[in-house]
Short mmCIF file of C-alpha atoms and ligand atoms in Angstrom, two decimals:
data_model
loop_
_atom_site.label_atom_id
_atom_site.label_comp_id
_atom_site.label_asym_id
_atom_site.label_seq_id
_atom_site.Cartn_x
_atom_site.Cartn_y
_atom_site.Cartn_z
CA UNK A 24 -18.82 -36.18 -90.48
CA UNK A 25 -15.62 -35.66 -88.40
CA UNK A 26 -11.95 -35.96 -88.90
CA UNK A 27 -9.34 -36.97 -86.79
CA UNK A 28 -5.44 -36.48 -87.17
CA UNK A 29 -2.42 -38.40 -84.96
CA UNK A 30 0.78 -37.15 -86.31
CA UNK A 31 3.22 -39.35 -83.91
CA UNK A 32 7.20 -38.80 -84.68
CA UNK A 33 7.07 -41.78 -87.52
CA UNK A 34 3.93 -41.57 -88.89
CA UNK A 35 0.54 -39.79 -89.21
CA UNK A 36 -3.07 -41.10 -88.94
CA UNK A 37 -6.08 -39.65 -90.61
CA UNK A 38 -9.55 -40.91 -89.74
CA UNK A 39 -13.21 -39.84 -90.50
CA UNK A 40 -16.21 -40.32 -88.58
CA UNK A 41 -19.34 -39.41 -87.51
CA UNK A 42 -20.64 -37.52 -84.79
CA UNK A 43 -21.79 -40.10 -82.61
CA UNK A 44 -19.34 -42.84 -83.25
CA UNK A 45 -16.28 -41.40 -82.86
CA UNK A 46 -14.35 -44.56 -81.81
CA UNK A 47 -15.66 -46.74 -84.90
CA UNK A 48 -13.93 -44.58 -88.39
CA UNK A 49 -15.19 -44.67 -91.50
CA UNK A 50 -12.15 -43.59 -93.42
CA UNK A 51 -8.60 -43.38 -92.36
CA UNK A 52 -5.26 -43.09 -94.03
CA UNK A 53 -1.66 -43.20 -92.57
CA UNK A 54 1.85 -42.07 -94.07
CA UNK A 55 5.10 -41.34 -92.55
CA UNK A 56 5.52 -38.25 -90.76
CA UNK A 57 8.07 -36.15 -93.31
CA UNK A 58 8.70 -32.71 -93.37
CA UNK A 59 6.40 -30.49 -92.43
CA UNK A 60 5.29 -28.96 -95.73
CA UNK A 61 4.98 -32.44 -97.03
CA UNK A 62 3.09 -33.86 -94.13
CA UNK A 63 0.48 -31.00 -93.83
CA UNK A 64 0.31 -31.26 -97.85
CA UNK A 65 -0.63 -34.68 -96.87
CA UNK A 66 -3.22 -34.03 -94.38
CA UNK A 67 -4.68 -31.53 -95.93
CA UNK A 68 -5.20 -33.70 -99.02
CA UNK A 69 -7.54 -36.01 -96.89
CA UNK A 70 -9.20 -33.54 -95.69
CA UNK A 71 -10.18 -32.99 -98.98
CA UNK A 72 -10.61 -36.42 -99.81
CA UNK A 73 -12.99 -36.79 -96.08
CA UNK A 74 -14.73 -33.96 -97.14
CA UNK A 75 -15.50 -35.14 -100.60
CA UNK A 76 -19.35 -36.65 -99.42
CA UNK A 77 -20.53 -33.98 -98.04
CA UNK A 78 -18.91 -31.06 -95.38
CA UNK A 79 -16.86 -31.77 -92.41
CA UNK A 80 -18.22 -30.79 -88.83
CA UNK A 81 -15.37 -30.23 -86.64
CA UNK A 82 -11.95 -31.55 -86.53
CA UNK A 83 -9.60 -32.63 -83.57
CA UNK A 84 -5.75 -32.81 -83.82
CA UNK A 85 -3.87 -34.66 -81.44
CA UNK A 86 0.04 -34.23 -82.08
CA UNK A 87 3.99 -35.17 -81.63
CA UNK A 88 5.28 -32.39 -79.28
CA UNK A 89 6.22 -30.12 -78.08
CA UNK A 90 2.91 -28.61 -78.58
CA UNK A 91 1.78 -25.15 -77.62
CA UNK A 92 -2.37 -26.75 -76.88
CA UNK A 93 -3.13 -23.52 -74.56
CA UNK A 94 -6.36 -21.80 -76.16
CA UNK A 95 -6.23 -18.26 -76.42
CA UNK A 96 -2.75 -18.46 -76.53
CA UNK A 97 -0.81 -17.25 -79.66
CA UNK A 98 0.82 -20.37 -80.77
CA UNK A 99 -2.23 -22.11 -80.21
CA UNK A 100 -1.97 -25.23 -81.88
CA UNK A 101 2.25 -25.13 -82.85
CA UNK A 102 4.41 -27.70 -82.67
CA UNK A 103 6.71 -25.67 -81.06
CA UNK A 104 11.01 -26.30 -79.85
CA UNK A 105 10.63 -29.78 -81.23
CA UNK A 106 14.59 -31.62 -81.78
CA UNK A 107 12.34 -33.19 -84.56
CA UNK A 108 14.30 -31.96 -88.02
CA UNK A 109 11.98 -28.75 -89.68
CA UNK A 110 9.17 -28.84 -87.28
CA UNK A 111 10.45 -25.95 -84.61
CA UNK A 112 7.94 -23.24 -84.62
CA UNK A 113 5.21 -25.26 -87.22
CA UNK A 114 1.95 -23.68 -87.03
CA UNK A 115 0.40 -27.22 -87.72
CA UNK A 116 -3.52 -26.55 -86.60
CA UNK A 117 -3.26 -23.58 -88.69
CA UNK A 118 -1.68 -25.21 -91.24
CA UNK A 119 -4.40 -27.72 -91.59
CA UNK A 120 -7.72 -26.50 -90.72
CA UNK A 121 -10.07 -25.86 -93.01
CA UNK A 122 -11.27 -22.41 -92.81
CA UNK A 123 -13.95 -21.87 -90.71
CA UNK A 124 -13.64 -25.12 -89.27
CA UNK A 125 -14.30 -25.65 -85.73
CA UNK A 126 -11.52 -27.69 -84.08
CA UNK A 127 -9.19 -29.19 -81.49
CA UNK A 128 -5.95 -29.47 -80.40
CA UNK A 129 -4.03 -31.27 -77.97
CA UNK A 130 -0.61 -33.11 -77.56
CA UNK A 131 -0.58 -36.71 -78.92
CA UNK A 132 0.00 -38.25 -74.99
CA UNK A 133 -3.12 -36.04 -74.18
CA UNK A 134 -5.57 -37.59 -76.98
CA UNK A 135 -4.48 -41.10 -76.11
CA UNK A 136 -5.85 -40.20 -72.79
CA UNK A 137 -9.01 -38.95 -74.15
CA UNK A 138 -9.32 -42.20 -76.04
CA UNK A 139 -8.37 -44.59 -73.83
CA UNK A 140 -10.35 -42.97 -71.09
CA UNK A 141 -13.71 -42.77 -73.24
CA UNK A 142 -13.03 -45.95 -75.25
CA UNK A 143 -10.59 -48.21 -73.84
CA UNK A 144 -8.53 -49.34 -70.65
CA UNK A 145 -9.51 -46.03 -69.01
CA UNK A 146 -13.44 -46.54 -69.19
CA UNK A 147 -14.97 -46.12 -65.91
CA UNK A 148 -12.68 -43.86 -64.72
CA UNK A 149 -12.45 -40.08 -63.96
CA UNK A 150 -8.86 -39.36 -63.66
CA UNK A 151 -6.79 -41.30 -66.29
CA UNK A 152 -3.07 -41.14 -67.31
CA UNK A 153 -1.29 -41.99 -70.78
CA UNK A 154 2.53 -42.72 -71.19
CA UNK A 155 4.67 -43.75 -74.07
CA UNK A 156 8.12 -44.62 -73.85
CA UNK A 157 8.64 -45.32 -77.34
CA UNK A 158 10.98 -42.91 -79.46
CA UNK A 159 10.56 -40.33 -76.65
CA UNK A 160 8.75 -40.14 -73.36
CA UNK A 161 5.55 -38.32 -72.87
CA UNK A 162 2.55 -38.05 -70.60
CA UNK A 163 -1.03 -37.44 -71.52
CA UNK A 164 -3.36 -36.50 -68.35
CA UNK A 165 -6.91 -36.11 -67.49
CA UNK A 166 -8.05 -35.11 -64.06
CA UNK A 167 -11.51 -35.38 -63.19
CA UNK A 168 -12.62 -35.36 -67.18
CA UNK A 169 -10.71 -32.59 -67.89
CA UNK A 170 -7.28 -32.94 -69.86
CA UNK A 171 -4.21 -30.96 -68.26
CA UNK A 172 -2.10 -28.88 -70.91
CA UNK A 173 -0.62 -25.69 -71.73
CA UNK A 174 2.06 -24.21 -73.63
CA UNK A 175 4.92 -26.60 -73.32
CA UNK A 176 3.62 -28.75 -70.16
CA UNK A 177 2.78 -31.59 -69.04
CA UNK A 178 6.36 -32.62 -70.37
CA UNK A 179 6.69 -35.78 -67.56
CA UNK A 180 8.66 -37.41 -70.43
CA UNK A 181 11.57 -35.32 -68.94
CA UNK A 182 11.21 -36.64 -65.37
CA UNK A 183 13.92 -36.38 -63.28
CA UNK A 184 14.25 -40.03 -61.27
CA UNK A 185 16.39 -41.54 -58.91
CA UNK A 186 19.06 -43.69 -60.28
CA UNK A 187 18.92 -46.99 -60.29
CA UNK A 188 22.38 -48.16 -58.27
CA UNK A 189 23.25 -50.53 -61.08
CA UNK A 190 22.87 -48.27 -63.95
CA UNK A 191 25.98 -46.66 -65.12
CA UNK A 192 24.72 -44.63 -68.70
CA UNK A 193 24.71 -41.27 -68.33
CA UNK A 194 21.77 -40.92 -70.06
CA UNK A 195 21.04 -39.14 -73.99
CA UNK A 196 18.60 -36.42 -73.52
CA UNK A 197 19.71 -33.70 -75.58
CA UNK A 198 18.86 -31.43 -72.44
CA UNK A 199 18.55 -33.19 -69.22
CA UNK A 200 21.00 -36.53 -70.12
CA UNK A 201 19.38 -38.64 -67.55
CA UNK A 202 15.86 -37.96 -67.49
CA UNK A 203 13.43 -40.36 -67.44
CA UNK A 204 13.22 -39.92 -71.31
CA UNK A 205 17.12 -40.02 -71.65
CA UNK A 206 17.23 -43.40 -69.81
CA UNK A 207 13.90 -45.59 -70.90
CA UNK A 208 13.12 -44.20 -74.35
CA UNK A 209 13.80 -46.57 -76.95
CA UNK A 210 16.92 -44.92 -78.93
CA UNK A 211 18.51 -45.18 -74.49
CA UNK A 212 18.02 -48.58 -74.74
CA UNK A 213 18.98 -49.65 -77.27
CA UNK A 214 22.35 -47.46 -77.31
CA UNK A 215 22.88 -48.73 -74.04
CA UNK A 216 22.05 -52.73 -74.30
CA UNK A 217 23.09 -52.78 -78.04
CA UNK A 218 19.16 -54.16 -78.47
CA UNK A 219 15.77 -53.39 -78.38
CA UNK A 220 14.11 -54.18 -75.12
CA UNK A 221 12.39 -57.48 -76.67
CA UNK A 222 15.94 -59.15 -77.36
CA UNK A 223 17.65 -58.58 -74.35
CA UNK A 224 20.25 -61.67 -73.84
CA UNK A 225 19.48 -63.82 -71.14
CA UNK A 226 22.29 -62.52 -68.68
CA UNK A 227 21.20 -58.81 -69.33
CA UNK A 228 17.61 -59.28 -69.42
CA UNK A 229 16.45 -59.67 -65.53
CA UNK A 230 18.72 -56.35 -64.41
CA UNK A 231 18.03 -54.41 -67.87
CA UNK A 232 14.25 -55.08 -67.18
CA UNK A 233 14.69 -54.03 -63.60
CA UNK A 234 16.47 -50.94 -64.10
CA UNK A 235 14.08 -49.26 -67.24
CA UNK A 236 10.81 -50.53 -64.77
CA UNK A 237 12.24 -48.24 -61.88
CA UNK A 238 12.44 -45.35 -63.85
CA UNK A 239 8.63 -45.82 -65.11
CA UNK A 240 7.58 -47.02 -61.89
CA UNK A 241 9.00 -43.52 -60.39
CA UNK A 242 6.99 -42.01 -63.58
CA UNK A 243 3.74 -43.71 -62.18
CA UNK A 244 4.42 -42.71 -59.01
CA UNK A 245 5.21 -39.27 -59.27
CA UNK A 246 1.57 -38.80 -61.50
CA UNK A 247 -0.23 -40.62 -58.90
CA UNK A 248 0.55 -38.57 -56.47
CA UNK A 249 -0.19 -35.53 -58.60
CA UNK A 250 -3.15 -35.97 -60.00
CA UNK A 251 -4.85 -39.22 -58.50
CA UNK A 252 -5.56 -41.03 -61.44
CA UNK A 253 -7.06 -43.98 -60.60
CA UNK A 254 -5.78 -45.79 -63.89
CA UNK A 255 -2.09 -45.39 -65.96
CA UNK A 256 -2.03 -46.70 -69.44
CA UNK A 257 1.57 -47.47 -70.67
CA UNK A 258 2.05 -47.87 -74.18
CA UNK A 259 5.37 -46.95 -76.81
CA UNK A 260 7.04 -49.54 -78.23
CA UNK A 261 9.10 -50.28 -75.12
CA UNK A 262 6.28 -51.43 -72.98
CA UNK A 263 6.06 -54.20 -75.41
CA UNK A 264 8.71 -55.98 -73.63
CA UNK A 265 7.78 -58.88 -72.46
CA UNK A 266 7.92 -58.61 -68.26
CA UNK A 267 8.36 -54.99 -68.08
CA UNK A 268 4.82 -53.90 -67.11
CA UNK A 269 5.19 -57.01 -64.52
CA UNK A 270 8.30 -55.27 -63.09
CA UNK A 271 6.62 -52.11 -63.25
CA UNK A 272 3.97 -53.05 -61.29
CA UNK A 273 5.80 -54.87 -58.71
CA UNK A 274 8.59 -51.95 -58.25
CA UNK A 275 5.49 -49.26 -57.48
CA UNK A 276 4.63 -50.50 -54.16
CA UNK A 277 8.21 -50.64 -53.16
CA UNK A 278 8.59 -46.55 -54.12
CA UNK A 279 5.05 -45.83 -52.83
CA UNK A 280 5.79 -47.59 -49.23
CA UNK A 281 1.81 -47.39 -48.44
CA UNK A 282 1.50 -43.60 -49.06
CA UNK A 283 -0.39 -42.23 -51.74
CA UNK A 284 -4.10 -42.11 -52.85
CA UNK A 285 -6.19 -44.48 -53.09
CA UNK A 286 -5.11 -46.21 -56.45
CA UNK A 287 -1.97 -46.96 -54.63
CA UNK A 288 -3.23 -48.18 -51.36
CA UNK A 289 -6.01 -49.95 -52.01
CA UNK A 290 -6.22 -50.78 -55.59
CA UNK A 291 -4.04 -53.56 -57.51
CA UNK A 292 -1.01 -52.89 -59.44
CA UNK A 293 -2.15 -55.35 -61.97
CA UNK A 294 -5.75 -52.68 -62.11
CA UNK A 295 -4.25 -49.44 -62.03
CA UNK A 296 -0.99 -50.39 -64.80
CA UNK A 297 -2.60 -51.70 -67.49
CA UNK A 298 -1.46 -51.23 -71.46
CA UNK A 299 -3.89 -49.56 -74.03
CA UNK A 300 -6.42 -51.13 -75.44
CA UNK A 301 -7.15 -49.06 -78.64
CA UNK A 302 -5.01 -49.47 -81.74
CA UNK A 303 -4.68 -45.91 -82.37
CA UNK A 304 -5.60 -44.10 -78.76
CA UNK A 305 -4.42 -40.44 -79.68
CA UNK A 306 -6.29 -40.76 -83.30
CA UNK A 307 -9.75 -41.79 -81.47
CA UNK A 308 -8.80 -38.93 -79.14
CA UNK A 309 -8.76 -37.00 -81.49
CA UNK A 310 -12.12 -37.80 -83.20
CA UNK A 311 -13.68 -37.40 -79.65
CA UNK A 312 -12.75 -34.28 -79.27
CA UNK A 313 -14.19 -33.29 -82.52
CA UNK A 314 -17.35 -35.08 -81.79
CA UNK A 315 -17.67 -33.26 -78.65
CA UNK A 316 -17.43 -29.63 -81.07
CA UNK A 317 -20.25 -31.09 -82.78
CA UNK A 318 -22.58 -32.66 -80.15
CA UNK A 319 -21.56 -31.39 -76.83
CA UNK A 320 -21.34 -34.21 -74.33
CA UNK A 321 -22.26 -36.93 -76.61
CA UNK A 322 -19.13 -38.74 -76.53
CA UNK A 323 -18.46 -38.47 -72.63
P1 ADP B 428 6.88 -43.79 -81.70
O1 ADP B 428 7.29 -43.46 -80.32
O2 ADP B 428 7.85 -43.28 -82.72
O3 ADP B 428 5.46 -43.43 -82.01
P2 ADP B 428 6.97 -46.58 -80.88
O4 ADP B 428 6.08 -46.36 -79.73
O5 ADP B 428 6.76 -47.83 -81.69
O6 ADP B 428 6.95 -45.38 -81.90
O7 ADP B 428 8.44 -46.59 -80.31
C1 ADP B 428 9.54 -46.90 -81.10
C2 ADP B 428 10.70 -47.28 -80.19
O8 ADP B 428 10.31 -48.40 -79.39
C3 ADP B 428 11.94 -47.68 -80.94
O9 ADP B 428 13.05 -47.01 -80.34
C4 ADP B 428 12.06 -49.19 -80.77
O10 ADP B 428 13.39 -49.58 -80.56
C5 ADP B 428 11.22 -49.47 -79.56
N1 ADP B 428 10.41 -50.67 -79.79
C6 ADP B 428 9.50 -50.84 -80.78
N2 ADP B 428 8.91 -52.05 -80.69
C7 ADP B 428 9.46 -52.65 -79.61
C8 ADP B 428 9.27 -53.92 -78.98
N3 ADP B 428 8.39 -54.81 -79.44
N4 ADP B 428 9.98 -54.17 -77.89
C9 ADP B 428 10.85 -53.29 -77.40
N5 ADP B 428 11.10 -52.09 -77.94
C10 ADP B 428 10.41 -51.77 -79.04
ZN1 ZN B 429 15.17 -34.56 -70.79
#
C-alpha cells in the first residue's frame, strides 16, 4: 500500500492505495486544513489508521504553497513564506513522514499536473499544465514528463498581465496588487463584483467575464510559450463560471496573433483549454508519485 496527501488552503485529502492503481483509492479521508499542529496531528493519524493492514510503501505529498519541493535542498518539503495564518516556515514532509519512509513532495498545482496528465484531461500528452484560480492562483507544470519546481518557483499565480482597458481595481495581492492572482482569484472577484463569478448580474456579467478571461488567457499564453505544453487544465473554483473557459479560449488567439508553438497554431482552443477531469487531481498526484517510489515506471 501507498498513501497520498492534498492539503489545499481549505481542506486536506488523505487517500490509500496500492502500487499499481494509484488513481483508484482504497481509503481516503478529508478535514479542513487548520493549524498546522492540528492538521499534521491529523494526517499523521491516518497514516496510522492506512497503515493499520499491513506497512506503507512510499508516500507522496502534494501541498498548498509556497512550497520549498527542491530535493537536496534544506527546506525540502516546507511550506515555506505562506500569508496562510501559522504555516510560514512548516516543515510539513518532515512533519508527517513516517520514519524511514520513502516519499514525495511537490506543490499542490504540480501534483494536479501529475494526475491529470497520467489519469485525466492530460492523458496522451507529454507536456501538460495545471492552473487554479480559486482562493489563490497557482501553476503546476510538466515538461516532457518531468515536473518543473524548486524552492519557491513556478509561482505563475503571481503573473504580471496587461490590463484589461475596462478594469479599474487595483488589484489585492498582498505583494504585487495587480497580479494575475490579485485580479482573478476568487476573494478579487468577489471584492470587486460584490459576487462570486457564478452570480454575476446580467449587466456585469458579459464585461466581468471578459475582463477575468484576459488575464487567464495571458496566463495560458505566457506558459505556452514557455514550456510548450500541448494541453492547460484550468480548474479553482472560478473556472466554474459558466462561459469563462469559452472566453478564455476565444481571447487566446487574439493575444497569440498566430505565433507560438504548435498547440497554439495548429491545435483548437476548445483541445488545448480543457477543465480537469479528476475529482481530486493533486491527491491522485500524489499517490502517483508514491507509486512510482515503489514500482519505478509503473504508473507512467
Ligand atoms: P481552494 O482554492 O481554496 O482550494 P476553490 O478552488 O473552490 O478552493 O476556490 C474557492 C474560491 O472560488 C472562492 O473564492 C469562491 O468564491 C470561488 N468559487 C467557488 N465556487 C465557485 C463557482 N461555482 N463559481 C465561481 N466562483 C466560485
Ligand atoms: Zn502577487
Amino acid at each position: 500500500m501507498i498513501a497520498g496527501v492534498e492539503t489545499g488552503g481549505t481542506k486536506v485529502i488523505c487517500a490509500a492505495a496500492t502500487a499499481d492503481a494509484p488513481d483508484a483509492p482504497v481509503l481516503t479521508r478529508r478535514f479542513p486544513t487548520t493549524g498546522p499542529e492540528e492538521t499534521i496531528g491529523r494526517i499523521r493519524a491516518f497514516l496510522d489508521e492506512a497503515a493499520a493492514d499491513g506497512p506503507l510503501e512510499a508516500l507522496g505529498v502534494a501541498s498548498f504553497g509556497p512550497v520549498d519541493a527542491a530535493p537536496g535542498s534544506p527546506r525540502f518539503g516546507w511550506v515555506t513564506d505562506t500569508p496562510k495564518a501559522g504555516w510560514s516556515g512548516t516543515d510539513l514532509l518532515g512533519a508527517v513522514r513516517p520514519d524511514g519512509l520513502p516519499a514525495a513532495f511537490v506543490s499542490d498545482v504540480t501534483g494536479a499536473a501529475i494526475g491529470e496528465l497520467r489519469y485525466g484531461a492530460g492523458r496522451g500528452a507529454s507536456s501538460v499544465a495545471y492552473a487554479t484560480i480559486g482562493t489563490g492562483v497557482g501553476v503546476g507544470l510538466i515538461v516532457d514528463g518531468r515536473p518543473l519546481g524548486g524552492d519557491g518557483w513556478p509561482e505563475l499565480g503571481h503573473l504580471l498581465v496587461r490590463r484589461h482597458p475596462e478594469d479599474r481595481y487595483p488589484g489585492r495581492c498582498p505583494f504585487h496588487g495587480d497580479c494575475l492572482e490579485g485580479l482573478t482569484a476568487g476573494p478579487a472577484v468577489l471584492d470587486r463584483w460584490g459576487v462570486d463569478a457564478s452570480s454575476f448580474p446580467d449587466d456585469v456579467r458579459g464585461t466581468a467575464l471578459d475582463v477575468l478571461a484576459s488575464y487567464i488567457a495571458q496566463l495560458a499564453y505566457t506558459v505556452m510559450l514557455t514550456t510548450g505544453a500541448e494541453r492547460m487544465v484550468l480548474g479553482g473554483g472560478v473556472t466554474q463560471a459558466p462561459g469563462l473557459l469559452e472566453r478564455v479560449r476565444a481571447a487566446l488567439p487574439g493575444l497569440a496573433r498566430g505565433y507560438g508553438p504548435a498547440a497554439l497554431t495548429t491545435a483548437a482552443p476548445a483541445d488545448v483549454l480543457v477543465p480537469p477531469v479528476l475529482e481530486a487531481s493533486g491527491l491522485i498526484g500524489a499517490l502517483a508519485l508514491a507509486a512510482d517510489l515503489v514500482r519505478p515506471g509503473v504508473s507512467s
